[in-house]
Amino acid sequence: MGPLSPEAAKEQLLGAVAVHNILARKRVAYLADEVGMGKTYVALGAIALLRHFHPSLRVLVIAPRENIQVKWVREIKNFTRQIVRFPDLRNRALHDEPARSPVLCSDLLGLVHEATADPDRDFVCRLSSFSFGLGEDPASWTDKRDRLVRMLPWLDRGLFSLRNKEVFKDAFACGVNCALPEFDLVVIDEGHNLKAGFAPGVAARNRVLGLALGRGDAGLGRFRGYGRRATRLLFLSATPIEHDYRQLWNQLDVVGFGDSGPELRDADLPDDAKRAVAQQFLIRRVTTVRTGDQELTKNLYRREWRGGGVGDHDEPLPIPGWRQQLVVALVQKKVSEVVGTKFNNSFQIGMLASFESFMETAKVVKGGEGDSVFDDPEQAEEEESRQGADVPTVNELARAYRRKFGHELPHPKMDAVAERLWRSVESGEKALVFVRRVASVKELKAKLDRLYDDWLIAQLKARLSPGLRTSLEHVVARYEDLRRRRRTLALDGPTDVAGAADDQVALEPSSDRGGRDSFFAWFIRGIGDDAGVLSGGALRERFSQPASVFGTFLEDNYVAALLGVPPGEVVQGLAGVIGKPSAAVRDQLDEDAGQYVRDVKKRRRLDVFLAVQRAALELLAKSRGPLAENAEVLLDELFGRRPGRRGAVRLRGAADAVEGATLFTLLRARPALEQALLPVRQGGSFRERLKEREVRRALMSAQLRLGHPFIDLYVISVNRFGRLDSGQRERAGVELQIGKEFLDELERQARENRAWSGFRELADAAEHLPLILSLNLPDVLHRPLPMAPTLFGRLLREQQPIAGMFGEVNKTLVGQFRMPGYPRVLISTDLLQEGEDLHAFCRQVYHYGLPWMPSSLEQRVGRVDRVGSLNERRLRAANRVPTGDEKLQVFFPYLRETVERVQAYRVFARVNRFLYLMHESLAGDGTATSTINLGSEILDLSKCPMAPTETLRTAFGIQPWMLDGEERPLEVSMGDSRRLVARVERIRKALEVERRYQLAPPTQPGVILGTIAVGKRWQPFTVFPRSIDGQMLLRCVSPVGILESLKRREIASEATVGGTRLCTAYDSRFDEYDFTVEADVMLVSAETDMLRVRWLIGKVVKAAERLEERFIRDDQLLDAFREALKTEAAVER
Amino acid sequence: MSASWRSWLRGYEALDERRFKVPLHGERSQVVWCEERASEGLTLWSIVLGRAECEASGIGLEDAWHNNRLSDLVSFKMDEKGRLVGEVYLPPFGVTQQEWRLATETLAKTCDRLEYVLTGSDRQ
């Protein structure tokens, strides 16, 4: 979640202690902190406290949907590494991984499979799995039943009635219950999703969840072993209720904890009495930002645009011109008629499509559970409402208008919002837009893409040399033609809403052929129509061609950096350090570099550059001079110290390449710019500094190749080439001229302090690297450095200036929105409403399509209003009461003259009611229904319900008893932990000096990777720590290899001796088994450590070697297994 | 050492020289054998399923191998009598009471859980 302020960290710690104590005393706790305060981390803190003292604690996490499920697994790892301060063997293992493996379960059967295979792990599943969609065909039901029975062979198939879907689901849930172990703690994230409770008629999902966790006695007697599976329960949600405390009881009741607050369901009890009951197990803190001497709560640091407009605060949206006014009036008339005749003058809030768009609507299919024009149709009760009550009428109008006038119906709201969004793009602000209607994603994106195209084409026309403009105009004409043809096709044919992912295909950057949604995607990112024109895509390909003059452009000259000399003086510098004449050094480099180039004849520029870098570093490492140690580190981190080829031929002239200049050597000569783009880490070891710099360089290189700064690089390059055709090859040296001009351009942009520029994007990424890494690539500093460019390349691939999303989460786009750069605007349905952190570089939310639930509104804003957000950073930096423009902006665009006003006012009233229930001393108001009676309410011209302006005070603060508790010493202290680390280090050192061991350089604490001589053969192995009930184990794994199925019986008879276990992963595609031999040993006292470790390694490698010799025969060395063995120490198996 | 593990049985029910019963959650329990093998240290083992049950339910080698991949400390195998058994091996150096009891509890719990999953019952 990114770096925290000390105050926020303290709040989280207090929250964790309070939740721990509430769970200990009440068995149930509800953490309802406002959105973005880090509830996940508070929950993980409470779990860590519980687990430290009870290492066998078994936890089940239920996340609302897949993206949040994945986030939980990621956060468990982040929390373990960053928050658990030392390896206590209960939460954090010695090698910095979670001591208990988190297991991600894709569906209910997956949960059963994992829980039956090994119940002593942390299971992370998703609430949507409990929806348990069943088709109409009973054959699919029997398939599910049979798969369950295969895992629990004693279950009676007769218990699963195939006559009724609901009865079958109940039976299945009871069967799942039989497979689950008892969980010491069940965490239900976004618990408000269960607010409808267990009552008849509510979502089957709630019922399946309740029964799977053993609610009531539904399965007793019929299902052996059926019973309660949750000992303690922790709910998380910033919006635990909408309008009634009863909804809190409903959630408890779903999982059989209704007796924890029965008063909450008493309709006759006043709100105050229910509040007092809830205060016993629910805590909620409010977000505050201190500016000067004032604490601002969210209503004070957010600016809500409840007036409907997006231009001037609290003003309505204008409807410009008579044509638009007539269109709006006509649509309103038609919609009113539909609502009046078909729906008896009332409609479900949020289910009218015309508020968002007049464009024709098509359906989107979602998960086979029915289809809808909305991504979250659950709120509507009637099928016709689910499809959008006014859709057929608006579709008919839209078609008629297009036939008559040849273009789309104007939509004042969409046009005004698009214009406002574009202004914010130009001012450097990112924006998050929520729509309710799937088609609005495409429509709004298309409008903004058009505005972006106009900007980009104008930029290119202005900046390209006059001689290139005619070529550019031809390219633009072809693009416009393509757009026109696509538009015609789209209008004549069906609207392909479900296929919106055609610009979102996950490819490696090098294979990106571009998209068709914008000129950037088509020509700058892509290859245009490939008509011999040097497009951006064609230029970028040259950066990845090892033989191209650009092949080394984004490399760094490590040798020059280590020697502290500029390119051109490297050989001389080397000669000085190793004490040999320059000519001898050159000769030696030519001689040595050959062994590191695979194909000497090809002499590809990049291969030669890297080979000679390596050869030079080897010289420095062997020199025993002052730079030897750092050269060793460079070799280890960059090249993995793999041996060169024996008997390689001399690489004549290679020494010239050691003088090679690159963009990064040029940058090094401009200290101010370098400090802004590649700031040097202060302190730490050389290895740590190197790793950080290389990660920064990899990120910057990816941004340069794939993002907005590439436009500058492209313009400078083609101007320098003086042509726009792709045929000609560039002469050597041109890349350095381009590099210099590009850095000049960045310096100019820095001086001009432009809000939206390539420099701004690069500098923002450099400034906020820790935040970016923690949100997107938390592992990158722990992985081999050569992987960093690939990881950033994947993260930044296929960028879109304006992005849209519906149906399923596009993780690449989400990751990119959490970074500076593209996409500048992200338009999404409710899909992104929960779970994704989008706050790092965005402080504007548009509720373009208004949901009816306050919780949905709050969740949406919560995507950008989080601890460490851009908004918070800016407010803290300014340290004064913010002006309206400086606040976090929340837009509710609607047309005051339309039915939408009624809906908006109702929603605002409900938001105010929610605030009243959750805070002290606020006036209560609002009604509970989600339907509007149009006949009466359209005439009600009462004022818009505004947001409260007083400082919010929570009604559910942490009470003193929640922090009271017995002080206990830690079970494992930091000193104990240090001693354990030292013990394992001693083991490693002792093995290192034994001749029969060859160990690889350490990559993770406590992990040993190497080979051991067994007779005349070498056997690879890894040893890494695990823990069981807080006791440290060492596990040794040695690979055997892949064996086909036929040999399995034979191998079994071989491997049942020797006190080891034979393990396998089966690959059904090839009918193969990937075998390893493993064993564990506990470390009980330092005196016996070495005896035990030798005993462990000895028996494992002996068994593995014997199998390998008998069944595989080749003596496979460490390199064949290196990557696989490294992952053995990781948590998921 | 052979004498010492017998003095660590507190809370367990000794059945004979090599066998004892470990009480578990609720009414469940698991019988564990402990044997000393000269150079290999102590082996603790427990039966998950008998041969007939394995044959009836189709439980075999692959299941043991897959379980091994996820298992901490406990190794599953089909023994020479066709039974599915779990084993824990303790080294021939300085086994402590705490280590032995942790190994025993882990073995008993793991085998009992697998027995429940495969049979739904607690057979002795």
PDB file of N, CA, C and O in Angstrom, chain A residues 409-438:
ATOM      1  N   LEU A 409     -27.089  11.003 -31.882  1.00  0.00           N
ATOM      2  CA  LEU A 409     -27.832  11.939 -31.041  1.00  0.00           C
ATOM      3  C   LEU A 409     -26.867  12.694 -30.146  1.00  0.00           C
ATOM      4  O   LEU A 409     -25.992  12.069 -29.530  1.00  0.00           O
ATOM      5  N   PRO A 410     -26.969  14.003 -30.069  1.00  0.00           N
ATOM      6  CA  PRO A 410     -26.078  14.714 -29.128  1.00  0.00           C
ATOM      7  C   PRO A 410     -26.472  14.365 -27.692  1.00  0.00           C
ATOM      8  O   PRO A 410     -27.652  14.136 -27.412  1.00  0.00           O
ATOM      9  N   HIS A 411     -25.478  14.317 -26.817  1.00  0.00           N
ATOM     10  CA  HIS A 411     -25.748  14.016 -25.406  1.00  0.00           C
ATOM     11  C   HIS A 411     -25.002  15.056 -24.578  1.00  0.00           C
ATOM     12  O   HIS A 411     -23.788  14.939 -24.383  1.00  0.00           O
ATOM     13  N   PRO A 412     -25.678  16.098 -24.102  1.00  0.00           N
ATOM     14  CA  PRO A 412     -24.971  17.216 -23.456  1.00  0.00           C
ATOM     15  C   PRO A 412     -24.105  16.778 -22.293  1.00  0.00           C
ATOM     16  O   PRO A 412     -23.023  17.321 -22.088  1.00  0.00           O
ATOM     17  N   LYS A 413     -24.576  15.792 -21.530  1.00  0.00           N
ATOM     18  CA  LYS A 413     -23.782  15.368 -20.363  1.00  0.00           C
ATOM     19  C   LYS A 413     -22.475  14.724 -20.820  1.00  0.00           C
ATOM     20  O   LYS A 413     -21.397  15.063 -20.321  1.00  0.00           O
ATOM     21  N   MET A 414     -22.592  13.840 -21.800  1.00  0.00           N
ATOM     22  CA  MET A 414     -21.370  13.176 -22.252  1.00  0.00           C
ATOM     23  C   MET A 414     -20.394  14.171 -22.868  1.00  0.00           C
ATOM     24  O   MET A 414     -19.186  14.123 -22.619  1.00  0.00           O
ATOM     25  N   ASP A 415     -20.922  15.097 -23.669  1.00  0.00           N
ATOM     26  CA  ASP A 415     -20.039  16.076 -24.312  1.00  0.00           C
ATOM     27  C   ASP A 415     -19.342  16.955 -23.275  1.00  0.00           C
ATOM     28  O   ASP A 415     -18.144  17.218 -23.361  1.00  0.00           O
ATOM     29  N   ALA A 416     -20.103  17.389 -22.265  1.00  0.00           N
ATOM     30  CA  ALA A 416     -19.513  18.263 -21.244  1.00  0.00           C
ATOM     31  C   ALA A 416     -18.453  17.528 -20.431  1.00  0.00           C
ATOM     32  O   ALA A 416     -17.381  18.072 -20.120  1.00  0.00           O
ATOM     33  N   VAL A 417     -18.736  16.275 -20.105  1.00  0.00           N
ATOM     34  CA  VAL A 417     -17.770  15.511 -19.311  1.00  0.00           C
ATOM     35  C   VAL A 417     -16.519  15.217 -20.127  1.00  0.00           C
ATOM     36  O   VAL A 417     -15.389  15.323 -19.630  1.00  0.00           O
ATOM     37  N   ALA A 418     -16.714  14.880 -21.401  1.00  0.00           N
ATOM     38  CA  ALA A 418     -15.548  14.597 -22.252  1.00  0.00           C
ATOM     39  C   ALA A 418     -14.651  15.832 -22.341  1.00  0.00           C
ATOM     40  O   ALA A 418     -13.425  15.752 -22.227  1.00  0.00           O
ATOM     41  N   GLU A 419     -15.298  16.984 -22.517  1.00  0.00           N
ATOM     42  CA  GLU A 419     -14.522  18.222 -22.627  1.00  0.00           C
ATOM     43  C   GLU A 419     -13.761  18.508 -21.321  1.00  0.00           C
ATOM     44  O   GLU A 419     -12.581  18.852 -21.325  1.00  0.00           O
ATOM     45  N   ARG A 420     -14.433  18.327 -20.214  1.00  0.00           N
ATOM     46  CA  ARG A 420     -13.794  18.560 -18.905  1.00  0.00           C
ATOM     47  C   ARG A 420     -12.630  17.580 -18.701  1.00  0.00           C
ATOM     48  O   ARG A 420     -11.560  17.948 -18.211  1.00  0.00           O
ATOM     49  N   LEU A 421     -12.861  16.329 -19.067  1.00  0.00           N
ATOM     50  CA  LEU A 421     -11.801  15.335 -18.887  1.00  0.00           C
ATOM     51  C   LEU A 421     -10.580  15.685 -19.728  1.00  0.00           C
ATOM     52  O   LEU A 421      -9.445  15.541 -19.285  1.00  0.00           O
ATOM     53  N   TRP A 422     -10.832  16.156 -20.933  1.00  0.00           N
ATOM     54  CA  TRP A 422      -9.687  16.496 -21.776  1.00  0.00           C
ATOM     55  C   TRP A 422      -8.888  17.659 -21.169  1.00  0.00           C
ATOM     56  O   TRP A 422      -7.660  17.663 -21.190  1.00  0.00           O
ATOM     57  N   ARG A 423      -9.626  18.621 -20.607  1.00  0.00           N
ATOM     58  CA  ARG A 423      -8.920  19.744 -19.956  1.00  0.00           C
ATOM     59  C   ARG A 423      -8.035  19.225 -18.822  1.00  0.00           C
ATOM     60  O   ARG A 423      -6.919  19.685 -18.617  1.00  0.00           O
ATOM     61  N   SER A 424      -8.549  18.230 -18.111  1.00  0.00           N
ATOM     62  CA  SER A 424      -7.732  17.731 -16.997  1.00  0.00           C
ATOM     63  C   SER A 424      -6.535  16.924 -17.507  1.00  0.00           C
ATOM     64  O   SER A 424      -5.476  16.927 -16.897  1.00  0.00           O
ATOM     65  N   VAL A 425      -6.695  16.253 -18.658  1.00  0.00           N
ATOM     66  CA  VAL A 425      -5.535  15.565 -19.251  1.00  0.00           C
ATOM     67  C   VAL A 425      -4.451  16.590 -19.553  1.00  0.00           C
ATOM     68  O   VAL A 425      -3.279  16.405 -19.213  1.00  0.00           O
ATOM     69  N   GLU A 426      -4.858  17.682 -20.179  1.00  0.00           N
ATOM     70  CA  GLU A 426      -3.872  18.700 -20.564  1.00  0.00           C
ATOM     71  C   GLU A 426      -3.229  19.365 -19.351  1.00  0.00           C
ATOM     72  O   GLU A 426      -2.105  19.842 -19.435  1.00  0.00           O
ATOM     73  N   SER A 427      -3.959  19.363 -18.241  1.00  0.00           N
ATOM     74  CA  SER A 427      -3.350  19.986 -17.054  1.00  0.00           C
ATOM     75  C   SER A 427      -2.582  18.963 -16.204  1.00  0.00           C
ATOM     76  O   SER A 427      -2.165  19.263 -15.087  1.00  0.00           O
ATOM     77  N   GLY A 428      -2.414  17.777 -16.747  1.00  0.00           N
ATOM     78  CA  GLY A 428      -1.553  16.789 -16.071  1.00  0.00           C
ATOM     79  C   GLY A 428      -2.256  15.968 -15.016  1.00  0.00           C
ATOM     80  O   GLY A 428      -1.622  15.220 -14.277  1.00  0.00           O
ATOM     81  N   GLU A 429      -3.591  16.077 -14.919  1.00  0.00           N
ATOM     82  CA  GLU A 429      -4.320  15.320 -13.890  1.00  0.00           C
ATOM     83  C   GLU A 429      -4.863  14.026 -14.480  1.00  0.00           C
ATOM     84  O   GLU A 429      -5.383  14.016 -15.590  1.00  0.00           O
ATOM     85  N   LYS A 430      -4.775  12.965 -13.709  1.00  0.00           N
ATOM     86  CA  LYS A 430      -5.448  11.728 -14.112  1.00  0.00           C
ATOM     87  C   LYS A 430      -6.895  11.765 -13.617  1.00  0.00           C
ATOM     88  O   LYS A 430      -7.195  12.469 -12.640  1.00  0.00           O
ATOM     89  N   ALA A 431      -7.754  11.010 -14.260  1.00  0.00           N
ATOM     90  CA  ALA A 431      -9.162  10.977 -13.821  1.00  0.00           C
ATOM     91  C   ALA A 431      -9.697   9.558 -13.889  1.00  0.00           C
ATOM     92  O   ALA A 431      -9.365   8.802 -14.805  1.00  0.00           O
ATOM     93  N   LEU A 432     -10.517   9.239 -12.893  1.00  0.00           N
ATOM     94  CA  LEU A 432     -11.166   7.929 -12.838  1.00  0.00           C
ATOM     95  C   LEU A 432     -12.661   8.160 -13.032  1.00  0.00           C
ATOM     96  O   LEU A 432     -13.277   8.936 -12.294  1.00  0.00           O
ATOM     97  N   VAL A 433     -13.212   7.511 -14.038  1.00  0.00           N
ATOM     98  CA  VAL A 433     -14.613   7.745 -14.387  1.00  0.00           C
ATOM     99  C   VAL A 433     -15.396   6.447 -14.218  1.00  0.00           C
ATOM    100  O   VAL A 433     -15.005   5.407 -14.762  1.00  0.00           O
ATOM    101  N   PHE A 434     -16.473   6.501 -13.453  1.00  0.00           N
ATOM    102  CA  PHE A 434     -17.328   5.326 -13.301  1.00  0.00           C
ATOM    103  C   PHE A 434     -18.611   5.525 -14.087  1.00  0.00           C
ATOM    104  O   PHE A 434     -19.286   6.554 -13.932  1.00  0.00           O
ATOM    105  N   VAL A 435     -18.910   4.551 -14.909  1.00  0.00           N
ATOM    106  CA  VAL A 435     -20.189   4.573 -15.623  1.00  0.00           C
ATOM    107  C   VAL A 435     -20.973   3.343 -15.172  1.00  0.00           C
ATOM    108  O   VAL A 435     -20.406   2.421 -14.595  1.00  0.00           O
ATOM    109  N   ARG A 436     -22.263   3.352 -15.405  1.00  0.00           N
ATOM    110  CA  ARG A 436     -23.032   2.165 -15.062  1.00  0.00           C
ATOM    111  C   ARG A 436     -23.294   1.319 -16.301  1.00  0.00           C
ATOM    112  O   ARG A 436     -23.420   0.131 -16.241  1.00  0.00           O
ATOM    113  N   ARG A 437     -23.331   1.960 -17.430  1.00  0.00           N
ATOM    114  CA  ARG A 437     -23.735   1.283 -18.653  1.00  0.00           C
ATOM    115  C   ARG A 437     -22.473   0.875 -19.420  1.00  0.00           C
ATOM    116  O   ARG A 437     -21.578   1.694 -19.647  1.00  0.00           O
ATOM    117  N   VAL A 438     -22.445  -0.379 -19.826  1.00  0.00           N
ATOM    118  CA  VAL A 438     -21.258  -0.899 -20.506  1.00  0.00           C
ATOM    119  C   VAL A 438     -20.929  -0.075 -21.755  1.00  0.00           C
ATOM    120  O   VAL A 438     -19.770   0.265 -22.010  1.00  0.00           O
TER     121      VAL A 438
END
